[in-house]
Amino acid sequence: MTQIMHSDVFTRRRTQRISVFILLAVLAVLAGLISIVLGQYYISLSDLFPILAFGPSQESLTASVVWSIRLPRLVLGLLVGAALGVAGTLMQAIFANPLAEPSIIGVTSGAGVGAAVAIVFNLTFAGTFTAPALAFLSALLVTFIIYQLARHNGRVTVVNLILTGIAINAVCNAIISFMVYLAPTANREAIIFWQMGSFNGSQWKHVWVVLPVVLVGLAVALCLGRQLDILALGERAAAHTGVDVPMLRIVAIVTSAVLTAAAVSFAGLIGFVGLIVPHLLRSIVGPQNHILIPASALGGAVLIGFADVAARTLIPFADLPIGIFTALVGGPTFFVLLRRMMRKGVH
């Protein structure tokens, strides 16, 4: 009898998870279609499908808008959303805290410093890739510095990592503020706009840089899923089962840092995705990371997809920063989740 009950629970849980994945996939496709057809230049579905079918070689204004402007922006947005969702899941698993996110390890503030340096000093040694390249490298450098400073007696504890991250993040934000203060008006506006996040000006060459990073990062994260599930039992229990906890923590942090750095380097700072998406989906699909990681990738893509549609279409002839909309959604959602945790006695 007990065996039958367990089997029924497992079947219901599996069906629920499959339904969630199907729903997220449908929402991602829907966000993609809406993103392509809506905008200052409206494209009907009857025009869209032939354009997609015959490829980018067609010589028409509509085809040019689809293949040169909206599709690269859409694909880059979905990749960035997936990267941030997975990065947030890894951070929450490593820190054993559902309110953790990649900014804890200094990725976003480090990227901000790199981008600010490129903008203020008008650096162009890598062409249009200069600011993203410096943002990416400085994000990883700051993460490395935080990890090294948090090391004590050869070990890195979660508490040391968080406290060191807070201190270094404060320093990075001070550097950014100093550069904003010194920069000319045009550069100052560029830094501020970058910090608010946007996919304006996305190109296929940006997609081809971010795509392999996200695919490799997602693959590594999926490989870590089972070990992260064991780590949830505690470091000592995980070590007894053969999990190399220090190495697992390093690989997970590096993977999260690389995914976040790749995302923010081309899109700017986009908040709440890595915090809200995995936290929300955990209550739906369960805490198992090998399930939560791909779900968060889809969930992050969906959130960014719809947020970018709102950023492009809410105000005519304006392309608003996408960070405004992720904050508008993420802030209240975060508060609701926090209140729910407080009611359950989780601290």
mmCIF file of C-alpha atoms in Angstrom:
data_model
loop_
_atom_site.group_PDB
_atom_site.id
_atom_site.type_symbol
_atom_site.label_atom_id
_atom_site.label_comp_id
_atom_site.label_asym_id
_atom_site.label_seq_id
_atom_site.Cartn_x
_atom_site.Cartn_y
_atom_site.Cartn_z
ATOM 1 C CA MET A 1 0.000 0.000 0.000
ATOM 2 C CA THR A 2 2.789 2.392 0.966
ATOM 3 C CA GLN A 3 4.639 1.480 -2.223
ATOM 4 C CA ILE A 4 1.581 2.365 -4.314
ATOM 5 C CA MET A 5 1.181 5.714 -2.533
ATOM 6 C CA HIS A 6 4.839 6.575 -3.151
ATOM 7 C CA SER A 7 4.422 5.596 -6.794
ATOM 8 C CA ASP A 8 1.369 7.849 -7.160
ATOM 9 C CA VAL A 9 3.189 10.790 -5.563
ATOM 10 C CA PHE A 10 6.181 10.267 -7.860
ATOM 11 C CA THR A 11 3.923 10.088 -10.925
ATOM 12 C CA ARG A 12 2.061 13.267 -9.972
ATOM 13 C CA ARG A 13 5.335 15.077 -9.299
ATOM 14 C CA ARG A 14 6.782 13.969 -12.616
ATOM 15 C CA THR A 15 3.647 15.015 -14.495
ATOM 16 C CA GLN A 16 3.716 18.412 -12.788
ATOM 17 C CA ARG A 17 7.353 18.951 -13.753
ATOM 18 C CA ILE A 18 6.752 17.979 -17.367
ATOM 19 C CA SER A 19 3.781 20.352 -17.479
ATOM 20 C CA VAL A 20 5.922 23.189 -16.101
ATOM 21 C CA PHE A 21 8.642 22.596 -18.701
ATOM 22 C CA ILE A 22 6.074 22.527 -21.505
ATOM 23 C CA LEU A 23 4.457 25.722 -20.206
ATOM 24 C CA LEU A 24 7.815 27.506 -19.965
ATOM 25 C CA ALA A 25 8.764 26.402 -23.480
ATOM 26 C CA VAL A 26 5.434 27.646 -24.850
ATOM 27 C CA LEU A 27 5.846 30.967 -23.038
ATOM 28 C CA ALA A 28 9.366 31.343 -24.447
ATOM 29 C CA VAL A 29 8.077 30.783 -27.990
ATOM 30 C CA LEU A 30 5.190 33.189 -27.352
ATOM 31 C CA ALA A 31 7.581 35.845 -26.032
ATOM 32 C CA GLY A 32 9.705 35.347 -29.133
ATOM 33 C CA LEU A 33 6.809 35.776 -31.540
ATOM 34 C CA ILE A 34 5.502 38.853 -29.742
ATOM 35 C CA SER A 35 8.998 40.333 -29.650
ATOM 36 C CA ILE A 36 9.431 39.944 -33.405
ATOM 37 C CA VAL A 37 6.037 41.217 -34.561
ATOM 38 C CA LEU A 38 5.569 44.143 -32.159
ATOM 39 C CA GLY A 39 7.466 47.401 -32.273
ATOM 40 C CA GLN A 40 7.562 50.704 -34.113
ATOM 41 C CA TYR A 41 7.540 48.683 -37.335
ATOM 42 C CA TYR A 42 4.669 46.183 -37.060
ATOM 43 C CA ILE A 43 5.107 42.801 -38.747
ATOM 44 C CA SER A 44 2.105 40.524 -39.245
ATOM 45 C CA LEU A 45 2.361 36.785 -38.666
ATOM 46 C CA SER A 46 1.434 36.186 -42.310
ATOM 47 C CA ASP A 47 4.558 38.134 -43.297
ATOM 48 C CA LEU A 48 6.747 36.736 -40.542
ATOM 49 C CA PHE A 49 6.582 33.009 -41.275
ATOM 50 C CA PRO A 50 7.687 33.270 -44.941
ATOM 51 C CA ILE A 51 10.539 35.557 -43.868
ATOM 52 C CA LEU A 52 11.692 33.017 -41.283
ATOM 53 C CA ALA A 53 11.292 30.160 -43.759
ATOM 54 C CA PHE A 54 13.295 31.728 -46.603
ATOM 55 C CA GLY A 55 16.124 33.058 -44.434
ATOM 56 C CA PRO A 56 18.000 36.365 -44.294
ATOM 57 C CA SER A 57 18.852 36.526 -48.003
ATOM 58 C CA GLN A 58 15.576 38.269 -48.915
ATOM 59 C CA GLU A 59 15.893 41.874 -50.029
ATOM 60 C CA SER A 60 13.041 43.649 -48.283
ATOM 61 C CA LEU A 61 12.694 46.097 -45.426
ATOM 62 C CA THR A 62 10.597 43.673 -43.385
ATOM 63 C CA ALA A 63 13.136 40.862 -43.773
ATOM 64 C CA SER A 64 15.932 43.230 -42.810
ATOM 65 C CA VAL A 65 14.077 44.315 -39.661
ATOM 66 C CA VAL A 66 13.457 40.692 -38.674
ATOM 67 C CA TRP A 67 16.884 39.210 -39.401
ATOM 68 C CA SER A 68 19.157 42.154 -38.639
ATOM 69 C CA ILE A 69 17.417 43.833 -35.696
ATOM 70 C CA ARG A 70 14.745 41.832 -33.907
ATOM 71 C CA LEU A 71 15.997 38.249 -34.147
ATOM 72 C CA PRO A 72 19.518 38.937 -32.811
ATOM 73 C CA ARG A 73 18.001 41.026 -30.023
ATOM 74 C CA LEU A 74 15.531 38.255 -29.187
ATOM 75 C CA VAL A 75 18.107 35.455 -29.221
ATOM 76 C CA LEU A 76 20.592 37.451 -27.145
ATOM 77 C CA GLY A 77 17.851 38.273 -24.644
ATOM 78 C CA LEU A 78 16.837 34.632 -24.271
ATOM 79 C CA LEU A 79 20.470 33.588 -23.812
ATOM 80 C CA VAL A 80 21.073 36.275 -21.201
ATOM 81 C CA GLY A 81 17.918 35.292 -19.318
ATOM 82 C CA ALA A 82 18.913 31.625 -19.347
ATOM 83 C CA ALA A 83 22.441 32.457 -18.170
ATOM 84 C CA LEU A 84 21.224 34.599 -15.267
ATOM 85 C CA GLY A 85 18.633 32.011 -14.228
ATOM 86 C CA VAL A 86 21.195 29.193 -14.115
ATOM 87 C CA ALA A 87 23.798 31.380 -12.388
ATOM 88 C CA GLY A 88 21.289 32.257 -9.677
ATOM 89 C CA THR A 89 20.401 28.607 -9.158
ATOM 90 C CA LEU A 90 24.058 27.694 -8.671
ATOM 91 C CA MET A 91 24.571 30.505 -6.166
ATOM 92 C CA GLN A 92 21.520 29.537 -4.126
ATOM 93 C CA ALA A 93 22.662 25.914 -4.072
ATOM 94 C CA ILE A 94 26.247 26.706 -3.067
ATOM 95 C CA PHE A 95 25.290 29.187 -0.351
ATOM 96 C CA ALA A 96 22.321 27.059 0.785
ATOM 97 C CA ASN A 97 20.298 30.256 0.763
ATOM 98 C CA PRO A 98 17.273 30.854 -1.492
ATOM 99 C CA LEU A 99 17.991 34.598 -1.436
ATOM 100 C CA ALA A 100 21.527 34.344 -2.845
ATOM 101 C CA GLU A 101 22.391 35.682 -6.301
ATOM 102 C CA PRO A 102 25.524 36.138 -8.465
ATOM 103 C CA SER A 103 26.160 39.699 -7.271
ATOM 104 C CA ILE A 104 27.331 38.206 -3.961
ATOM 105 C CA ILE A 105 30.600 37.130 -5.587
ATOM 106 C CA GLY A 106 31.172 40.508 -7.212
ATOM 107 C CA VAL A 107 30.419 39.631 -10.821
ATOM 108 C CA THR A 108 28.040 42.484 -11.568
ATOM 109 C CA SER A 109 29.988 45.183 -9.748
ATOM 110 C CA GLY A 110 33.205 43.972 -11.358
ATOM 111 C CA ALA A 111 31.620 44.095 -14.792
ATOM 112 C CA GLY A 112 30.417 47.606 -14.025
ATOM 113 C CA VAL A 113 33.974 48.752 -13.286
ATOM 114 C CA GLY A 114 35.266 47.300 -16.554
ATOM 115 C CA ALA A 115 32.495 48.859 -18.612
ATOM 116 C CA ALA A 116 32.946 52.217 -16.869
ATOM 117 C CA VAL A 117 36.683 52.213 -17.618
ATOM 118 C CA ALA A 118 36.033 51.503 -21.297
ATOM 119 C CA ILE A 119 33.375 54.213 -21.546
ATOM 120 C CA VAL A 120 35.147 56.953 -19.569
ATOM 121 C CA PHE A 121 38.490 56.559 -21.343
ATOM 122 C CA ASN A 122 36.883 55.947 -24.758
ATOM 123 C CA LEU A 123 38.814 52.700 -25.234
ATOM 124 C CA THR A 124 38.350 51.078 -28.646
ATOM 125 C CA PHE A 125 41.184 48.547 -28.936
ATOM 126 C CA ALA A 126 38.669 45.751 -29.627
ATOM 127 C CA GLY A 127 36.161 47.833 -31.573
ATOM 128 C CA THR A 128 32.584 47.430 -30.419
ATOM 129 C CA PHE A 129 33.686 44.520 -28.227
ATOM 130 C CA THR A 130 35.920 46.710 -26.047
ATOM 131 C CA ALA A 131 33.389 47.511 -23.309
ATOM 132 C CA PRO A 132 31.957 43.959 -23.192
ATOM 133 C CA ALA A 133 35.465 42.466 -23.129
ATOM 134 C CA LEU A 134 36.631 44.677 -20.272
ATOM 135 C CA ALA A 135 33.369 44.083 -18.410
ATOM 136 C CA PHE A 136 33.777 40.316 -18.778
ATOM 137 C CA LEU A 137 37.431 40.261 -17.706
ATOM 138 C CA SER A 138 36.966 42.619 -14.768
ATOM 139 C CA ALA A 139 33.944 40.610 -13.583
ATOM 140 C CA LEU A 140 36.018 37.435 -13.435
ATOM 141 C CA LEU A 141 38.969 39.287 -11.884
ATOM 142 C CA VAL A 142 36.840 40.706 -9.067
ATOM 143 C CA THR A 143 35.321 37.275 -8.439
ATOM 144 C CA PHE A 144 38.829 35.789 -8.211
ATOM 145 C CA ILE A 145 39.945 38.538 -5.805
ATOM 146 C CA ILE A 146 36.922 37.976 -3.560
ATOM 147 C CA TYR A 147 37.525 34.226 -3.486
ATOM 148 C CA GLN A 148 41.215 34.654 -2.632
ATOM 149 C CA LEU A 149 40.572 37.236 0.082
ATOM 150 C CA ALA A 150 37.909 34.995 1.613
ATOM 151 C CA ARG A 151 40.389 32.140 1.951
ATOM 152 C CA HIS A 152 41.534 31.475 5.523
ATOM 153 C CA ASN A 153 43.842 28.615 6.503
ATOM 154 C CA GLY A 154 43.373 27.106 3.079
ATOM 155 C CA ARG A 155 39.574 27.048 3.360
ATOM 156 C CA VAL A 156 36.834 29.289 2.032
ATOM 157 C CA THR A 157 33.705 29.372 4.160
ATOM 158 C CA VAL A 158 30.356 30.658 2.973
ATOM 159 C CA VAL A 159 30.326 33.382 5.635
ATOM 160 C CA ASN A 160 33.791 34.644 4.658
ATOM 161 C CA LEU A 161 32.807 34.662 0.998
ATOM 162 C CA ILE A 162 29.642 36.676 1.629
ATOM 163 C CA LEU A 163 31.327 39.234 3.892
ATOM 164 C CA THR A 164 34.278 39.652 1.531
ATOM 165 C CA GLY A 165 31.873 40.030 -1.370
ATOM 166 C CA ILE A 166 29.993 42.799 0.434
ATOM 167 C CA ALA A 167 33.231 44.696 1.076
ATOM 168 C CA ILE A 168 34.607 44.369 -2.470
ATOM 169 C CA ASN A 169 31.218 45.195 -4.001
ATOM 170 C CA ALA A 170 31.214 48.423 -2.001
ATOM 171 C CA VAL A 171 34.678 49.292 -3.320
ATOM 172 C CA CYS A 172 33.650 48.554 -6.918
ATOM 173 C CA ASN A 173 30.515 50.665 -6.602
ATOM 174 C CA ALA A 174 32.611 53.509 -5.198
ATOM 175 C CA ILE A 175 34.957 53.287 -8.186
ATOM 176 C CA ILE A 176 32.009 53.378 -10.585
ATOM 177 C CA SER A 177 30.527 56.396 -8.792
ATOM 178 C CA PHE A 178 33.891 58.171 -8.951
ATOM 179 C CA MET A 179 34.124 57.557 -12.702
ATOM 180 C CA VAL A 180 30.561 58.746 -13.239
ATOM 181 C CA TYR A 181 31.385 61.939 -11.361
ATOM 182 C CA LEU A 182 34.508 62.621 -13.438
ATOM 183 C CA ALA A 183 33.146 61.572 -16.824
ATOM 184 C CA PRO A 184 31.883 64.035 -19.448
ATOM 185 C CA THR A 185 28.106 64.264 -19.777
ATOM 186 C CA ALA A 186 27.830 61.885 -22.742
ATOM 187 C CA ASN A 187 30.037 59.257 -21.092
ATOM 188 C CA ARG A 188 28.211 59.679 -17.796
ATOM 189 C CA GLU A 189 24.897 58.976 -19.486
ATOM 190 C CA ALA A 190 26.387 55.940 -21.243
ATOM 191 C CA ILE A 191 27.579 54.462 -17.935
ATOM 192 C CA ILE A 192 24.235 55.049 -16.236
ATOM 193 C CA PHE A 193 22.327 53.570 -19.179
ATOM 194 C CA TRP A 194 24.624 50.521 -19.208
ATOM 195 C CA GLN A 195 23.939 49.965 -15.515
ATOM 196 C CA MET A 196 20.196 49.896 -16.229
ATOM 197 C CA GLY A 197 20.493 47.123 -18.833
ATOM 198 C CA SER A 198 19.399 47.117 -22.459
ATOM 199 C CA PHE A 199 19.479 44.976 -25.601
ATOM 200 C CA ASN A 200 19.407 47.966 -27.902
ATOM 201 C CA GLY A 201 21.966 47.524 -30.678
ATOM 202 C CA SER A 202 22.206 43.738 -30.337
ATOM 203 C CA GLN A 203 23.866 42.045 -33.303
ATOM 204 C CA TRP A 204 24.482 38.486 -34.436
ATOM 205 C CA LYS A 205 28.193 38.817 -33.629
ATOM 206 C CA HIS A 206 27.212 39.379 -29.998
ATOM 207 C CA VAL A 207 25.021 36.279 -30.093
ATOM 208 C CA TRP A 208 27.862 34.118 -31.433
ATOM 209 C CA VAL A 209 30.060 35.192 -28.519
ATOM 210 C CA VAL A 210 27.475 34.602 -25.793
ATOM 211 C CA LEU A 211 25.946 31.393 -27.224
ATOM 212 C CA PRO A 212 28.888 28.996 -26.651
ATOM 213 C CA VAL A 213 29.497 30.411 -23.167
ATOM 214 C CA VAL A 214 25.886 29.818 -22.168
ATOM 215 C CA LEU A 215 25.776 26.321 -23.690
ATOM 216 C CA VAL A 216 28.991 25.232 -21.969
ATOM 217 C CA GLY A 217 27.926 26.856 -18.700
ATOM 218 C CA LEU A 218 24.548 25.133 -18.811
ATOM 219 C CA ALA A 219 26.196 21.777 -19.550
ATOM 220 C CA VAL A 220 28.586 22.166 -16.608
ATOM 221 C CA ALA A 221 25.737 23.246 -14.325
ATOM 222 C CA LEU A 222 23.702 20.184 -15.302
ATOM 223 C CA CYS A 223 26.683 17.953 -14.521
ATOM 224 C CA LEU A 224 26.899 19.534 -11.063
ATOM 225 C CA GLY A 225 23.190 19.103 -10.347
ATOM 226 C CA ARG A 226 23.332 15.754 -8.526
ATOM 227 C CA GLN A 227 26.317 16.776 -6.404
ATOM 228 C CA LEU A 228 24.586 20.017 -5.445
ATOM 229 C CA ASP A 229 21.580 17.960 -4.339
ATOM 230 C CA ILE A 230 23.860 15.958 -2.048
ATOM 231 C CA LEU A 231 25.484 19.165 -0.777
ATOM 232 C CA ALA A 232 22.033 20.280 0.403
ATOM 233 C CA LEU A 233 22.329 17.581 3.095
ATOM 234 C CA GLY A 234 25.313 19.435 4.558
ATOM 235 C CA GLU A 235 29.022 19.674 3.798
ATOM 236 C CA ARG A 236 29.975 16.830 6.135
ATOM 237 C CA ALA A 237 27.329 14.481 4.759
ATOM 238 C CA ALA A 238 28.309 15.370 1.194
ATOM 239 C CA ALA A 239 31.982 14.716 1.945
ATOM 240 C CA HIS A 240 31.113 11.304 3.421
ATOM 241 C CA THR A 241 29.382 10.343 0.166
ATOM 242 C CA GLY A 242 32.497 11.167 -1.852
ATOM 243 C CA VAL A 243 31.696 14.721 -2.967
ATOM 244 C CA ASP A 244 34.753 16.987 -3.127
ATOM 245 C CA VAL A 245 33.006 19.964 -1.524
ATOM 246 C CA PRO A 246 35.781 22.576 -2.003
ATOM 247 C CA MET A 247 36.192 21.661 -5.680
ATOM 248 C CA LEU A 248 32.418 21.578 -6.187
ATOM 249 C CA ARG A 249 32.151 25.065 -4.700
ATOM 250 C CA ILE A 250 34.950 26.387 -6.930
ATOM 251 C CA VAL A 251 33.483 24.919 -10.126
ATOM 252 C CA ALA A 252 29.976 26.154 -9.296
ATOM 253 C CA ILE A 253 31.178 29.669 -8.452
ATOM 254 C CA VAL A 254 33.343 29.878 -11.579
ATOM 255 C CA THR A 255 30.479 28.632 -13.745
ATOM 256 C CA SER A 256 28.068 31.134 -12.206
ATOM 257 C CA ALA A 257 30.615 33.934 -12.597
ATOM 258 C CA VAL A 258 31.298 33.143 -16.259
ATOM 259 C CA LEU A 259 27.592 32.903 -17.108
ATOM 260 C CA THR A 260 26.791 36.171 -15.342
ATOM 261 C CA ALA A 261 29.814 37.955 -16.791
ATOM 262 C CA ALA A 262 28.899 36.891 -20.326
ATOM 263 C CA ALA A 263 25.321 38.060 -19.788
ATOM 264 C CA VAL A 264 25.966 41.471 -18.262
ATOM 265 C CA SER A 265 28.897 42.248 -20.575
ATOM 266 C CA PHE A 266 26.557 42.607 -23.542
ATOM 267 C CA ALA A 267 23.283 43.498 -21.826
ATOM 268 C CA GLY A 268 24.379 45.635 -18.893
ATOM 269 C CA LEU A 269 23.216 45.102 -15.329
ATOM 270 C CA ILE A 270 19.877 43.291 -15.141
ATOM 271 C CA GLY A 271 18.707 42.660 -11.611
ATOM 272 C CA PHE A 272 16.444 40.119 -9.899
ATOM 273 C CA VAL A 273 16.491 37.450 -12.648
ATOM 274 C CA GLY A 274 19.061 35.278 -10.877
ATOM 275 C CA LEU A 275 17.265 35.801 -7.573
ATOM 276 C CA ILE A 276 13.578 35.494 -8.386
ATOM 277 C CA VAL A 277 13.472 32.851 -11.139
ATOM 278 C CA PRO A 278 15.147 29.930 -9.300
ATOM 279 C CA HIS A 279 13.453 30.850 -6.027
ATOM 280 C CA LEU A 280 10.009 30.880 -7.634
ATOM 281 C CA LEU A 281 10.518 27.712 -9.675
ATOM 282 C CA ARG A 282 11.899 25.842 -6.669
ATOM 283 C CA SER A 283 8.460 26.041 -5.077
ATOM 284 C CA ILE A 284 6.937 24.558 -8.242
ATOM 285 C CA VAL A 285 9.329 21.873 -9.524
ATOM 286 C CA GLY A 286 11.020 21.089 -6.226
ATOM 287 C CA PRO A 287 14.513 21.654 -4.811
ATOM 288 C CA GLN A 288 16.364 19.065 -6.912
ATOM 289 C CA ASN A 289 18.991 21.046 -8.784
ATOM 290 C CA HIS A 290 19.213 18.686 -11.752
ATOM 291 C CA ILE A 291 15.578 19.638 -12.433
ATOM 292 C CA LEU A 292 15.732 23.229 -11.219
ATOM 293 C CA ILE A 293 18.721 24.208 -13.391
ATOM 294 C CA PRO A 294 17.068 23.633 -16.808
ATOM 295 C CA ALA A 295 13.788 25.028 -15.463
ATOM 296 C CA SER A 296 15.566 28.209 -14.352
ATOM 297 C CA ALA A 297 17.198 28.519 -17.765
ATOM 298 C CA LEU A 298 13.773 28.492 -19.408
ATOM 299 C CA GLY A 299 12.250 30.708 -16.716
ATOM 300 C CA GLY A 300 14.992 33.302 -17.043
ATOM 301 C CA ALA A 301 14.593 33.340 -20.816
ATOM 302 C CA VAL A 302 10.826 33.831 -20.481
ATOM 303 C CA LEU A 303 11.188 36.686 -17.987
ATOM 304 C CA ILE A 304 13.746 38.539 -20.103
ATOM 305 C CA GLY A 305 11.749 37.883 -23.274
ATOM 306 C CA PHE A 306 8.588 39.523 -21.972
ATOM 307 C CA ALA A 307 10.495 42.277 -20.136
ATOM 308 C CA ASP A 308 12.245 43.242 -23.374
ATOM 309 C CA VAL A 309 8.917 43.365 -25.212
ATOM 310 C CA ALA A 310 7.646 45.788 -22.568
ATOM 311 C CA ALA A 311 10.835 47.842 -22.802
ATOM 312 C CA ARG A 312 10.433 48.251 -26.565
ATOM 313 C CA THR A 313 6.698 48.792 -26.837
ATOM 314 C CA LEU A 314 5.398 50.429 -23.654
ATOM 315 C CA ILE A 315 6.295 53.969 -24.739
ATOM 316 C CA PRO A 316 6.131 54.791 -28.473
ATOM 317 C CA PHE A 317 9.457 55.679 -30.108
ATOM 318 C CA ALA A 318 11.379 54.836 -26.925
ATOM 319 C CA ASP A 319 13.585 51.903 -25.945
ATOM 320 C CA LEU A 320 13.457 51.762 -22.163
ATOM 321 C CA PRO A 321 16.129 50.023 -20.060
ATOM 322 C CA ILE A 322 15.090 46.439 -19.407
ATOM 323 C CA GLY A 323 16.352 46.641 -15.830
ATOM 324 C CA ILE A 324 13.376 48.862 -15.012
ATOM 325 C CA PHE A 325 10.936 46.064 -15.811
ATOM 326 C CA THR A 326 12.853 43.230 -14.160
ATOM 327 C CA ALA A 327 13.002 45.383 -11.019
ATOM 328 C CA LEU A 328 9.275 46.204 -11.226
ATOM 329 C CA VAL A 329 8.495 42.485 -11.434
ATOM 330 C CA GLY A 330 11.297 41.254 -9.207
ATOM 331 C CA GLY A 331 10.909 43.716 -6.336
ATOM 332 C CA PRO A 332 7.300 42.900 -5.395
ATOM 333 C CA THR A 333 7.862 39.200 -6.108
ATOM 334 C CA PHE A 334 10.895 39.198 -3.838
ATOM 335 C CA PHE A 335 8.863 40.841 -1.073
ATOM 336 C CA VAL A 336 6.073 38.254 -1.392
ATOM 337 C CA LEU A 337 8.573 35.377 -1.279
ATOM 338 C CA LEU A 338 10.329 36.940 1.701
ATOM 339 C CA ARG A 339 7.055 37.268 3.601
ATOM 340 C CA ARG A 340 6.223 33.657 2.811
ATOM 341 C CA MET A 341 9.602 32.553 4.182
ATOM 342 C CA MET A 342 9.064 34.631 7.322
ATOM 343 C CA ARG A 343 5.691 32.960 7.906
ATOM 344 C CA LYS A 344 7.341 29.556 7.572
ATOM 345 C CA GLY A 345 10.026 30.566 10.049
ATOM 346 C CA VAL A 346 12.890 30.453 7.544
ATOM 347 C CA HIS A 347 15.699 32.919 8.356
#
